[in-house]
Amino acid sequence: MTAATVPGIDNAPTSNARLLSWVREVAELTTPDRIEWCEGSDAEWERMTSRLVEAGTFVKLDEAKKPNSFWAVSDPEDVARVEERTFICSAEEADAGPTNNWMDPAEMKAILKDLYRGCMRGRTMYVIPFCMGPLDAEDPKLGVEITDSEYVVCSMRIMTRMGASVLPLLDGPTGEDFVPALHSVGAPLEPGQDDVPWPCNETKYITHFPETREIWSYGSGYGGNALLGKKCYALRIASVMARDEGWLAEHMLILKLISPEDKVYYVAAAFPSACGKTNLAMLQPTVPGWRAETIGDDIAWMRFGEDGRLYAVNPEYGFFGVAPGTNWKTNPNAMRTIEQGNSLFTNVALTDDRDVWWEGLEGEPQHLTSWKNEDWTPDSDQPAAHPNSRYCTPISQCPVVAPEWNDPKGVPISAILFGGRRKETVPLVTEARDWQHGTFMGATMSSEKTAAAAGGLGQVRRDPMAMLPFLGYNVGDYFQHWVNIGKSADGGKLPKIFYVNWFRRGADGRFLWPGFGENSRVLKWTIERMEGSAAATETAIGFVPTVDALDLDGLDTPREDIEAAMAVDVEEWKAEIPLIEEWFEKVGAKLPSSMRDELEALKLRLGM
Ligand code: SAT
Ligand code: MN
């Protein structure tokens, strides 16, 4: 079938010439049976989810327990981001930098075109117009995802503003600037061939073309590889836009804190995937009188406002949270969000009465269907849910969403937290001396690897600003961009920077700090530091709270554990220095001299 005869090519709901010619070109290459333009309506959702139930991809959950919600399990080989298959295809290799896989853009496009040729045969090609960030932004960031996966269409409806509401913007003055994002599961169907519940391909490519602002993804149906508005656009491509336009696209949650005096503070915080961003974003403070509201749990776009402060917007529309460990104690607000339904659950377990379950959730089910679609009982030696299983749910359902979450102006950020998952060395909280020192903290932060990406579980790696897997350009240039942002600003108006670690452990492996809602005690201290009212001790690595400066009222954690969590151990830090030097060696020639200066100053303070 040629593109001209593909049903749907001629009734496009847009006059955007670039979009029309791209859709035609992709249809010619991938030869789908038909084209559907997604409008984002309830009727479309019904149609699409019914199709997925029929195909065996979705199981509808019990309407009384999780209304309008579905359970899906993936191919067991398609459960996480694939970093070794992720490429930044800048024209020059140096612009991708030492931390990204690179291939020449023409070479990559040739490989992918071969794979894409005929890859949608027997399937429908969906065209999803979407917008990252509020639709009424001054400079709305548009995208269009082409995909042959109904699972992707349904997920994009939760995670982005998509469909008919975006069409007027695509036909507007900046409509031609949309980011084309092409996705295929890479599983064409021969006539009469039965589909599988989770089509995908062993060969996977997640590729980005930063200069031309394009995304081409092949072979995976999993979240970060396939919902191209998220990591691919809102971090990798947007980080390049941000560098060029003087703003920041970061892997950060956005949290609103309200003091007992009703003063409002906004905090952004960067943690690697599966290190508790969603839990912190929906925090229920344990400190009396303090309240918290959510703006975002994964991505922050920060631009300077007219008043010289940094304003953050969450470009997303939904939460794509890690399910295991989420429960009524660790994150009651996430539980309340998903309870309202309208959600997708991927790779969790299914209960016999068609609800969902995962490790860490309340209840002791005696029988489940595991994420591998197998019978599961408590004596099973395998987890019922995959460690990277996810819930996908609308932000608007969150009971503590801040009323301003959809405001195109964004919210003024007072503090930025960097944090990783470290058993040792890194204390509970450290305040940076200034923006450049804070940039150094972010640039050298490290974390143990989690299940959010394939391979290497538990290994400590440097994950600068939690952006290692999400940077669209050279990491050295990225550090310089952070330094420049600091220089371009009125210092007094910049957010204060803190480095936190909720995950330090004692000799017997127990966590020294209780975490979750108790993290509000640390947040309270950071705010009191901004207000100039809390005490701190200056150490080699920065300012840390005096033990009495942390509000520990009502906390039953042993005092010596808290002291151990907060301790700055000079010997441990001396042991960290060669690791930082090795990392800076890897960053290479583009490492800003200011970051080297910070390292030398730290060594001096440590007496090295
Ligand atoms: O799959 S995602 O990349 O969206 C989730 C994550 O790894 O943070
Ligand atoms: Mn993330």
Coordinates of C-alpha atoms and ligand atoms in Angstrom, one line a residue:
M1 CA 0.0 0.0 0.0
T2 CA 1.5 3.4 -0.9
A3 CA 1.1 6.3 1.5
A4 CA -1.5 8.0 -0.8
T5 CA -3.8 5.1 -0.3
V6 CA -3.3 4.6 3.4
P7 CA -6.7 5.3 5.0
G8 CA -6.3 8.4 7.2
I9 CA -3.6 10.2 5.3
D10 CA -5.9 12.6 3.6
N11 CA -8.2 13.6 6.5
A12 CA -5.6 15.1 8.8
P13 CA -7.0 17.6 11.3
T14 CA -4.2 20.1 10.7
S15 CA -2.8 22.3 8.0
N16 CA 0.7 22.3 9.5
A17 CA 2.7 21.6 6.3
R18 CA 5.8 20.3 8.1
L19 CA 3.7 17.8 10.1
L20 CA 1.7 16.7 7.0
S21 CA 4.8 16.0 5.0
W22 CA 6.5 14.2 7.9
V23 CA 3.5 12.0 8.5
R24 CA 3.3 11.1 4.8
E25 CA 7.1 10.3 4.7
V26 CA 6.8 8.0 7.8
A27 CA 3.8 6.3 6.4
E28 CA 5.6 5.6 3.2
L29 CA 8.5 4.2 5.1
T30 CA 6.7 2.1 7.7
T31 CA 3.6 1.1 5.6
P32 CA 0.9 0.9 8.3
D33 CA -2.6 -0.4 7.3
R34 CA -4.2 2.8 8.4
I35 CA -3.5 6.2 10.2
E36 CA -5.3 7.5 13.2
W37 CA -5.0 11.1 14.4
C38 CA -5.4 11.0 18.2
E39 CA -7.8 13.5 19.7
G40 CA -7.5 12.6 23.4
S41 CA -11.2 12.2 23.9
D42 CA -12.9 9.8 26.3
A43 CA -14.4 7.9 23.3
E44 CA -10.9 7.4 21.9
W45 CA -9.7 6.1 25.3
E46 CA -12.6 3.6 25.4
R47 CA -11.9 2.4 21.9
M48 CA -8.2 2.1 22.5
T49 CA -8.4 0.4 25.9
S50 CA -11.1 -2.0 24.6
R51 CA -8.8 -2.9 21.7
L52 CA -6.0 -3.6 24.2
V53 CA -8.3 -5.7 26.4
E54 CA -9.3 -7.8 23.4
A55 CA -5.6 -8.2 22.4
G56 CA -4.7 -9.4 25.8
T57 CA -2.4 -6.5 26.6
F58 CA -4.7 -5.0 29.2
V59 CA -6.8 -6.6 31.9
K60 CA -9.5 -4.3 33.2
L61 CA -9.3 -3.9 37.0
D62 CA -12.4 -4.1 39.2
E63 CA -14.4 -1.0 38.6
A64 CA -15.2 -0.7 42.3
K65 CA -11.5 -0.8 43.4
K66 CA -9.7 1.0 40.5
P67 CA -12.3 2.6 38.2
N68 CA -11.3 2.9 34.5
S69 CA -7.9 1.3 35.2
F70 CA -5.9 -1.4 33.5
W71 CA -3.1 -4.0 34.2
A72 CA -0.5 -4.8 31.7
V73 CA 2.6 -6.9 31.7
S74 CA 5.4 -6.4 29.3
D75 CA 7.6 -8.8 27.4
P76 CA 10.0 -9.9 30.2
E77 CA 12.9 -8.4 28.2
D78 CA 11.3 -5.0 27.9
V79 CA 11.1 -3.7 31.5
A80 CA 13.3 -0.7 31.8
R81 CA 15.3 2.0 30.0
V82 CA 18.1 0.6 27.9
E83 CA 21.0 3.0 28.4
E84 CA 23.5 1.1 26.2
R85 CA 21.0 1.4 23.3
T86 CA 20.4 5.1 23.9
F87 CA 22.3 7.4 21.5
I88 CA 22.8 11.2 21.2
C89 CA 23.5 11.6 17.5
S90 CA 25.0 15.1 17.3
A91 CA 26.8 16.1 14.2
E92 CA 30.1 16.2 16.1
E93 CA 31.0 13.3 18.5
A94 CA 32.4 15.8 21.0
D95 CA 29.0 17.4 21.4
A96 CA 27.5 14.1 22.7
G97 CA 30.4 14.0 25.2
P98 CA 32.0 11.2 27.1
T99 CA 28.9 10.0 28.9
N100 CA 26.6 9.3 26.0
N101 CA 26.7 6.7 23.2
W102 CA 27.2 8.5 19.9
M103 CA 26.8 7.7 16.3
D104 CA 26.9 9.9 13.2
P105 CA 23.4 11.1 12.5
A106 CA 23.4 10.1 8.9
E107 CA 24.7 6.6 9.8
M108 CA 22.2 6.2 12.5
K109 CA 19.3 7.3 10.3
A110 CA 20.4 4.8 7.6
I111 CA 20.4 2.0 10.2
L112 CA 17.0 3.0 11.5
K113 CA 15.4 3.6 8.1
D114 CA 16.3 0.0 7.3
L115 CA 14.6 -1.2 10.5
Y116 CA 11.6 1.1 10.1
R117 CA 11.0 0.0 6.5
G118 CA 7.6 -1.8 6.6
C119 CA 7.8 -2.1 10.4
M120 CA 4.1 -0.9 10.9
R121 CA 2.7 -3.4 8.4
G122 CA -0.6 -4.9 9.7
R123 CA -0.8 -2.2 12.4
T124 CA -2.3 1.3 12.9
M125 CA -0.1 4.3 12.9
Y126 CA -1.2 6.8 15.5
V127 CA -0.3 10.4 15.3
I128 CA -0.3 12.1 18.8
P129 CA 0.1 15.8 18.9
F130 CA 1.3 16.8 22.4
C131 CA 2.5 19.7 24.4
M132 CA 5.1 19.6 27.2
G133 CA 4.1 22.1 29.9
P134 CA 0.9 24.2 30.1
L135 CA -0.9 24.8 26.8
D136 CA -1.2 28.5 27.5
A137 CA 2.6 29.0 27.9
E138 CA 4.2 31.9 26.1
D139 CA 6.4 29.6 24.2
P140 CA 4.6 26.2 24.2
K141 CA 6.9 23.3 23.6
L142 CA 5.2 21.1 21.1
G143 CA 5.8 17.6 19.9
V144 CA 4.2 15.0 17.7
E145 CA 4.7 11.3 18.4
I146 CA 4.0 8.8 15.7
T147 CA 3.7 5.3 17.2
D148 CA 2.2 1.9 16.3
S149 CA 1.5 1.1 19.9
E150 CA -2.0 1.6 21.5
Y151 CA -0.3 1.2 24.9
V152 CA 1.8 4.3 24.1
V153 CA -1.3 6.3 23.0
C154 CA -3.0 5.5 26.3
S155 CA 0.0 6.3 28.4
M156 CA 0.7 9.5 26.5
R157 CA -2.9 10.6 27.3
I158 CA -2.1 10.4 31.0
M159 CA 1.5 11.7 30.8
T160 CA 1.1 14.7 28.5
R161 CA -1.4 17.3 27.3
M162 CA -2.3 15.7 24.0
G163 CA -4.8 15.5 21.2
A164 CA -7.3 18.1 20.0
S165 CA -6.3 20.7 22.5
V166 CA -2.8 20.9 20.9
L167 CA -4.0 21.2 17.3
P168 CA -4.6 25.0 17.4
L169 CA -1.0 25.4 18.7
L170 CA 0.3 23.3 15.8
D171 CA -1.5 25.6 13.4
G172 CA -0.3 28.6 15.3
P173 CA 2.8 30.9 14.8
T174 CA 5.4 28.5 16.3
G175 CA 3.6 25.3 15.2
E176 CA 6.3 24.3 12.8
D177 CA 8.8 24.1 15.6
F178 CA 7.3 20.9 17.0
V179 CA 9.6 18.0 17.9
P180 CA 9.0 15.0 15.6
A181 CA 9.2 11.9 17.7
L182 CA 9.0 8.6 15.9
H183 CA 8.3 5.3 17.7
S184 CA 7.7 1.8 16.6
V185 CA 7.7 -1.4 18.6
G186 CA 9.3 -3.0 15.5
A187 CA 6.9 -5.9 15.2
P188 CA 5.1 -5.9 11.8
L189 CA 2.3 -8.4 11.3
E190 CA 1.9 -10.6 8.3
P191 CA -1.7 -11.1 7.0
G192 CA -3.5 -13.5 9.3
Q193 CA -0.7 -13.4 11.9
D194 CA -1.8 -13.2 15.5
D195 CA -0.5 -10.3 17.5
V196 CA 1.2 -10.9 20.9
P197 CA 0.1 -9.0 24.0
W198 CA 3.4 -6.9 24.2
P199 CA 4.9 -6.6 20.7
C200 CA 8.5 -5.4 20.7
N201 CA 11.8 -6.3 19.1
E202 CA 15.1 -7.7 20.4
T203 CA 16.9 -4.9 18.6
K204 CA 16.3 -1.6 20.3
Y205 CA 17.4 2.0 19.5
I206 CA 16.5 5.1 21.5
T207 CA 18.1 7.9 19.5
H208 CA 18.1 11.7 19.6
F209 CA 19.2 14.2 17.0
P210 CA 19.9 17.3 19.0
E211 CA 20.6 19.8 16.2
T212 CA 17.4 18.9 14.3
R213 CA 15.5 18.3 17.5
E214 CA 14.2 14.8 16.4
I215 CA 13.7 11.6 18.3
W216 CA 13.7 8.1 16.7
S217 CA 12.9 5.1 18.9
Y218 CA 12.6 1.5 17.8
G219 CA 12.0 -1.9 19.4
S220 CA 10.7 -1.1 22.9
G221 CA 7.3 -0.4 24.3
Y222 CA 8.5 0.5 27.8
G223 CA 7.9 3.9 29.4
G224 CA 11.1 5.9 29.1
N225 CA 12.0 4.2 25.8
A226 CA 8.6 4.7 24.2
L227 CA 6.7 7.7 25.8
L228 CA 8.9 10.1 23.9
G229 CA 7.6 13.3 25.6
K230 CA 9.2 12.2 28.8
K231 CA 12.9 11.5 29.0
C232 CA 13.6 11.8 25.3
Y233 CA 12.0 15.2 24.8
A234 CA 11.6 16.9 28.2
L235 CA 15.1 16.0 29.3
R236 CA 17.5 15.0 26.4
I237 CA 16.2 17.3 23.7
A238 CA 15.0 20.0 26.1
S239 CA 18.4 20.1 27.8
V240 CA 19.9 21.2 24.5
M241 CA 17.1 23.8 23.9
A242 CA 17.8 25.0 27.5
R243 CA 21.5 25.4 26.9
D244 CA 20.8 27.4 23.7
E245 CA 18.1 29.5 25.3
G246 CA 19.6 30.1 28.7
W247 CA 17.4 28.0 31.0
L248 CA 17.5 24.6 32.7
A249 CA 15.8 21.3 31.9
E250 CA 16.4 19.1 34.9
H251 CA 15.5 15.6 36.4
M252 CA 13.9 17.2 39.4
L253 CA 10.7 17.0 41.4
I254 CA 8.9 20.3 42.4
L255 CA 7.5 20.5 45.9
K256 CA 5.6 23.3 47.6
L257 CA 6.1 23.7 51.3
I258 CA 3.9 25.8 53.6
S259 CA 5.2 26.9 57.0
P260 CA 3.0 27.1 60.1
E261 CA 3.0 30.9 59.4
D262 CA 1.6 30.2 55.9
K263 CA 4.7 31.2 54.2
V264 CA 5.2 29.4 50.9
Y265 CA 8.5 27.9 49.6
Y266 CA 9.1 25.9 46.4
V267 CA 11.9 23.4 46.3
A268 CA 13.3 21.4 43.3
A269 CA 15.1 18.2 43.9
A270 CA 17.2 16.0 41.7
F271 CA 17.6 12.3 42.5
P272 CA 18.4 9.4 40.1
S273 CA 15.5 7.2 38.9
A274 CA 13.9 5.1 41.6
C275 CA 15.5 7.0 44.5
G276 CA 12.3 8.4 46.0
K277 CA 11.5 11.6 43.9
T278 CA 7.8 10.7 43.8
N279 CA 7.7 10.0 47.5
L280 CA 9.3 13.3 48.3
A281 CA 7.1 15.1 45.8
M282 CA 4.0 13.9 47.7
L283 CA 5.5 14.1 51.1
Q284 CA 3.3 14.2 54.2
P285 CA 5.3 16.3 56.7
T286 CA 5.6 14.9 60.2
V287 CA 6.7 18.2 61.6
P288 CA 3.6 19.8 63.2
G289 CA 2.1 22.8 61.3
W290 CA 4.0 22.2 58.1
R291 CA 2.1 21.3 54.9
A292 CA 3.3 20.2 51.5
E293 CA 1.8 20.2 48.0
T294 CA 3.0 18.6 44.8
I295 CA 3.8 20.3 41.5
G296 CA 5.8 17.6 39.8
D297 CA 7.7 14.3 40.6
D298 CA 10.2 13.9 37.8
I299 CA 11.1 16.9 35.5
A300 CA 11.5 20.6 36.1
W301 CA 12.0 23.2 33.4
M302 CA 13.4 26.4 35.1
R303 CA 13.6 29.8 33.5
F304 CA 14.4 33.2 35.0
G305 CA 11.3 35.4 35.6
E306 CA 11.2 39.1 35.2
D307 CA 12.1 39.5 38.9
G308 CA 15.3 37.6 38.4
R309 CA 14.2 34.5 40.2
L310 CA 14.2 31.0 38.8
Y311 CA 10.7 29.7 38.0
A312 CA 10.0 26.0 37.6
V313 CA 7.3 24.4 35.5
N314 CA 6.5 20.7 35.4
P315 CA 6.3 19.7 31.7
E316 CA 4.3 16.6 32.5
Y317 CA 0.7 15.8 33.1
G318 CA 0.9 12.5 34.9
F319 CA 3.1 10.5 37.3
F320 CA 5.0 7.5 36.1
G321 CA 6.0 6.2 39.6
V322 CA 7.8 3.1 40.8
A323 CA 5.1 0.8 42.4
P324 CA 7.1 -1.5 44.7
G325 CA 7.5 0.1 48.1
T326 CA 4.6 2.5 47.6
N327 CA 2.0 2.0 50.3
W328 CA -0.2 3.9 52.7
K329 CA 2.7 4.6 55.0
T330 CA 5.5 5.5 52.5
N331 CA 3.3 7.5 50.1
P332 CA -0.4 7.8 51.1
N333 CA -0.9 10.6 48.6
A334 CA 0.2 8.4 45.7
M335 CA -2.2 5.7 47.0
R336 CA -5.1 8.2 47.0
T337 CA -4.1 9.3 43.5
I338 CA -4.3 5.9 42.0
E339 CA -7.3 4.8 44.0
Q340 CA -9.4 7.3 41.9
G341 CA -8.6 5.2 38.9
N342 CA -8.0 6.3 35.3
S343 CA -4.6 4.7 35.7
L344 CA -2.4 2.1 34.0
F345 CA -0.3 -0.4 35.9
T346 CA 2.6 -2.1 34.2
N347 CA 4.5 -5.2 35.5
V348 CA 2.9 -5.2 38.9
A349 CA 1.0 -8.3 40.1
L350 CA -2.8 -8.9 39.6
T351 CA -4.9 -10.1 42.5
D352 CA -7.6 -12.7 42.0
D353 CA -10.3 -10.1 42.5
R354 CA -8.7 -7.9 39.8
D355 CA -6.9 -5.4 41.8
V356 CA -3.1 -4.7 41.8
W357 CA -0.4 -5.7 44.3
W358 CA 3.3 -5.2 44.6
E359 CA 6.0 -5.9 47.1
G360 CA 5.7 -3.4 50.0
L361 CA 2.0 -2.8 49.5
E362 CA -0.3 -3.6 52.5
G363 CA -2.1 -6.9 52.5
E364 CA -0.9 -10.5 52.4
P365 CA -2.3 -12.0 49.2
Q366 CA -2.2 -15.8 49.1
H367 CA -2.4 -16.0 45.4
L368 CA -1.6 -13.6 42.6
T369 CA -0.8 -13.5 38.9
S370 CA 2.8 -12.3 38.8
W371 CA 4.3 -9.7 36.4
K372 CA 5.5 -12.7 34.4
N373 CA 1.8 -13.8 34.0
E374 CA 2.4 -16.8 36.2
D375 CA 0.8 -18.1 39.4
W376 CA 2.4 -16.6 42.5
T377 CA 2.0 -17.6 46.1
P378 CA 3.9 -16.4 49.2
D379 CA 6.4 -19.2 49.0
S380 CA 7.4 -18.2 45.5
D381 CA 11.1 -17.3 45.3
Q382 CA 10.5 -14.6 42.7
P383 CA 8.9 -11.2 43.3
A384 CA 5.3 -10.8 42.3
A385 CA 5.9 -7.4 40.8
H386 CA 9.0 -6.4 38.7
P387 CA 11.2 -4.0 40.8
N388 CA 10.7 -1.4 38.1
S389 CA 7.0 -1.9 37.8
R390 CA 5.1 1.4 37.4
Y391 CA 1.8 3.2 37.9
C392 CA 0.8 5.8 35.4
T393 CA -1.8 8.2 36.8
P394 CA -3.0 11.8 36.2
I395 CA -1.4 14.5 38.3
S396 CA -4.8 16.2 38.6
Q397 CA -6.0 13.4 40.8
C398 CA -3.4 13.9 43.4
P399 CA -5.1 15.1 46.6
V400 CA -2.2 17.4 47.4
V401 CA -1.6 18.8 44.0
A402 CA -0.8 22.6 44.3
P403 CA -3.5 24.7 42.7
E404 CA -0.8 26.4 40.7
W405 CA 0.6 23.2 39.1
N406 CA -0.7 24.1 35.7
D407 CA 0.4 27.8 35.8
P408 CA 2.5 28.6 32.7
K409 CA 4.5 31.1 34.8
G410 CA 5.8 28.4 37.0
V411 CA 6.8 28.7 40.6
P412 CA 9.8 30.6 42.1
I413 CA 12.3 28.1 43.4
S414 CA 14.0 28.8 46.8
A415 CA 16.1 25.7 47.1
I416 CA 17.6 23.0 45.0
L417 CA 18.4 19.6 46.5
F418 CA 20.8 17.1 45.0
G419 CA 20.7 13.6 46.3
G420 CA 21.7 10.1 45.7
R421 CA 21.5 6.7 47.3
R422 CA 24.7 6.1 49.3
K423 CA 25.3 3.7 52.1
E424 CA 28.2 5.7 53.4
T425 CA 30.2 9.0 53.2
V426 CA 27.5 11.4 52.2
P427 CA 25.7 13.0 55.2
L428 CA 22.0 13.5 55.6
V429 CA 22.2 17.2 54.5
T430 CA 24.9 19.6 53.5
E431 CA 24.5 23.2 52.4
A432 CA 26.6 24.5 49.6
R433 CA 28.7 27.6 50.2
D434 CA 27.4 29.3 47.0
W435 CA 26.0 28.5 43.6
Q436 CA 29.3 27.4 42.1
H437 CA 30.0 25.1 45.1
G438 CA 26.5 23.7 44.7
T439 CA 27.1 23.1 41.0
F440 CA 30.2 21.1 42.1
M441 CA 28.1 19.1 44.5
G442 CA 25.6 18.3 41.7
A443 CA 28.4 17.6 39.2
T444 CA 30.1 15.1 41.6
M445 CA 27.0 13.4 43.1
S446 CA 26.9 9.7 43.0
S447 CA 24.3 6.9 43.6
E448 CA 23.9 3.2 43.6
K449 CA 22.3 1.9 40.5
T450 CA 18.6 1.0 40.7
A451 CA 16.2 -1.2 38.7
A452 CA 15.1 1.8 36.6
A453 CA 17.7 0.9 34.1
A454 CA 18.9 -2.5 32.9
G455 CA 22.1 -3.9 34.6
G456 CA 24.6 -3.2 37.3
L457 CA 22.2 -3.0 40.3
G458 CA 23.8 -1.5 43.4
Q459 CA 27.0 -0.2 41.8
V460 CA 28.0 3.3 42.8
R461 CA 28.3 5.6 39.8
R462 CA 28.6 9.3 39.4
D463 CA 25.3 10.7 38.3
P464 CA 25.7 14.4 37.8
M465 CA 22.5 16.3 38.8
A466 CA 20.8 12.9 38.3
M467 CA 21.1 13.6 34.6
L468 CA 23.7 11.0 33.5
P469 CA 21.2 9.0 31.4
F470 CA 19.3 12.1 30.3
L471 CA 21.8 14.6 29.0
G472 CA 21.4 15.6 25.4
Y473 CA 24.9 17.1 25.1
N474 CA 28.5 17.1 26.5
V475 CA 28.5 16.8 30.3
G476 CA 31.4 19.3 30.5
D477 CA 29.4 21.9 28.6
Y478 CA 26.5 21.1 30.9
F479 CA 28.5 22.0 34.0
Q480 CA 29.6 25.2 32.3
H481 CA 26.0 26.0 31.6
W482 CA 25.2 25.6 35.3
V483 CA 28.1 27.9 36.2
N484 CA 26.9 30.4 33.6
I485 CA 23.4 30.4 34.9
G486 CA 24.8 31.3 38.3
K487 CA 26.9 34.1 36.8
S488 CA 24.0 35.6 34.8
A489 CA 21.8 35.8 37.9
D490 CA 21.6 38.2 40.8
G491 CA 23.3 36.0 43.4
G492 CA 20.9 36.9 46.1
K493 CA 17.9 35.6 44.1
L494 CA 19.4 32.2 43.2
P495 CA 18.1 29.2 45.0
K496 CA 20.3 27.8 47.7
I497 CA 21.8 24.4 47.0
F498 CA 21.8 21.4 49.3
Y499 CA 23.1 17.9 49.0
V500 CA 21.1 15.2 50.8
N501 CA 21.3 11.5 51.4
W502 CA 18.4 9.7 53.0
F503 CA 20.0 6.3 52.4
R504 CA 23.1 6.2 54.7
R505 CA 23.4 2.9 56.7
G506 CA 24.9 1.7 59.9
A507 CA 27.5 -1.1 60.2
D508 CA 24.7 -3.8 60.3
G509 CA 23.1 -2.4 57.1
R510 CA 20.1 -0.7 58.8
F511 CA 19.1 2.7 57.5
L512 CA 20.2 5.5 59.9
W513 CA 17.5 7.9 58.9
P514 CA 13.8 7.0 58.8
G515 CA 13.2 8.9 55.5
F516 CA 9.7 9.4 53.9
G517 CA 7.6 12.0 55.9
E518 CA 10.5 12.5 58.3
N519 CA 12.4 14.1 55.5
S520 CA 10.3 17.2 56.3
R521 CA 12.6 17.8 59.2
V522 CA 15.5 18.2 56.8
L523 CA 13.4 20.4 54.5
K524 CA 12.4 22.6 57.5
W525 CA 16.1 23.1 58.3
T526 CA 16.9 24.1 54.7
I527 CA 14.1 26.7 54.8
E528 CA 15.3 28.0 58.2
R529 CA 18.8 28.3 56.6
M530 CA 17.3 30.5 53.9
E531 CA 15.6 32.6 56.5
G532 CA 18.8 32.8 58.4
S533 CA 17.4 31.3 61.5
A534 CA 19.0 27.8 61.8
A535 CA 22.4 26.9 63.1
A536 CA 25.0 25.1 61.0
T537 CA 28.6 24.0 61.4
E538 CA 31.1 24.7 58.6
T539 CA 32.9 21.5 57.5
A540 CA 35.2 20.6 54.7
I541 CA 32.3 19.7 52.4
G542 CA 29.9 22.5 53.3
F543 CA 27.5 23.6 56.1
V544 CA 25.8 20.8 58.1
P545 CA 23.2 21.2 60.8
T546 CA 24.2 21.2 64.4
V547 CA 22.3 18.2 65.9
D548 CA 20.2 20.6 67.8
A549 CA 19.3 22.6 64.7
L550 CA 17.3 19.8 63.3
D551 CA 13.7 19.6 64.6
L552 CA 13.7 16.0 66.0
D553 CA 10.6 16.4 68.2
G554 CA 8.6 13.2 68.4
L555 CA 11.1 11.2 66.4
D556 CA 11.9 7.9 68.0
T557 CA 15.1 7.1 65.9
P558 CA 18.0 6.7 68.3
R559 CA 20.1 9.8 68.8
E560 CA 23.3 8.0 67.8
D561 CA 21.8 6.9 64.5
I562 CA 20.9 10.5 63.6
E563 CA 24.3 11.7 64.6
A564 CA 25.9 9.0 62.4
A565 CA 23.6 9.9 59.5
M566 CA 24.7 13.6 59.8
A567 CA 28.4 12.9 60.4
V568 CA 31.1 14.2 58.1
D569 CA 33.9 11.6 58.2
V570 CA 37.0 13.2 56.8
E571 CA 38.6 9.8 56.1
E572 CA 35.6 8.7 54.1
W573 CA 35.7 11.9 52.1
K574 CA 39.4 11.5 51.5
A575 CA 38.6 8.1 50.0
E576 CA 36.0 9.8 47.8
I577 CA 38.5 12.2 46.2
P578 CA 40.2 9.7 43.9
L579 CA 36.7 8.7 42.6
I580 CA 35.8 12.3 41.9
E581 CA 39.2 12.7 40.2
E582 CA 38.6 9.6 38.1
W583 CA 35.2 11.1 37.2
F584 CA 36.6 14.5 36.2
E585 CA 39.2 12.6 34.1
K586 CA 36.3 11.0 32.3
V587 CA 34.6 14.4 31.8
G588 CA 37.8 15.4 30.1
A589 CA 38.8 18.5 28.3
K590 CA 35.5 20.3 28.7
L591 CA 35.5 20.2 32.5
P592 CA 35.1 23.8 33.5
S593 CA 38.2 25.2 35.4
S594 CA 35.9 26.3 38.1
M595 CA 34.9 22.7 38.9
R596 CA 38.6 21.8 39.1
D597 CA 39.1 24.8 41.4
E598 CA 36.3 23.5 43.6
L599 CA 37.9 20.1 43.8
E600 CA 41.3 21.5 44.7
A601 CA 39.7 23.7 47.4
L602 CA 37.9 20.7 48.8
K603 CA 41.1 18.7 49.0
L604 CA 42.8 21.5 50.8
R605 CA 40.0 21.7 53.3
L606 CA 40.2 18.0 53.8
G607 CA 43.9 18.5 54.5
M608 CA 45.1 16.6 51.4
Ligands
SAT1 O1 11.0 4.9 32.3 S1 11.3 6.2 32.8 O2 12.6 6.6 32.2 O3 10.3 7.1 32.4 C1 11.4 6.2 34.4 C2 12.8 6.5 34.9 O4 13.7 5.7 34.7 O5 13.0 7.5 35.6
MN2 MN 13.0 10.0 36.3

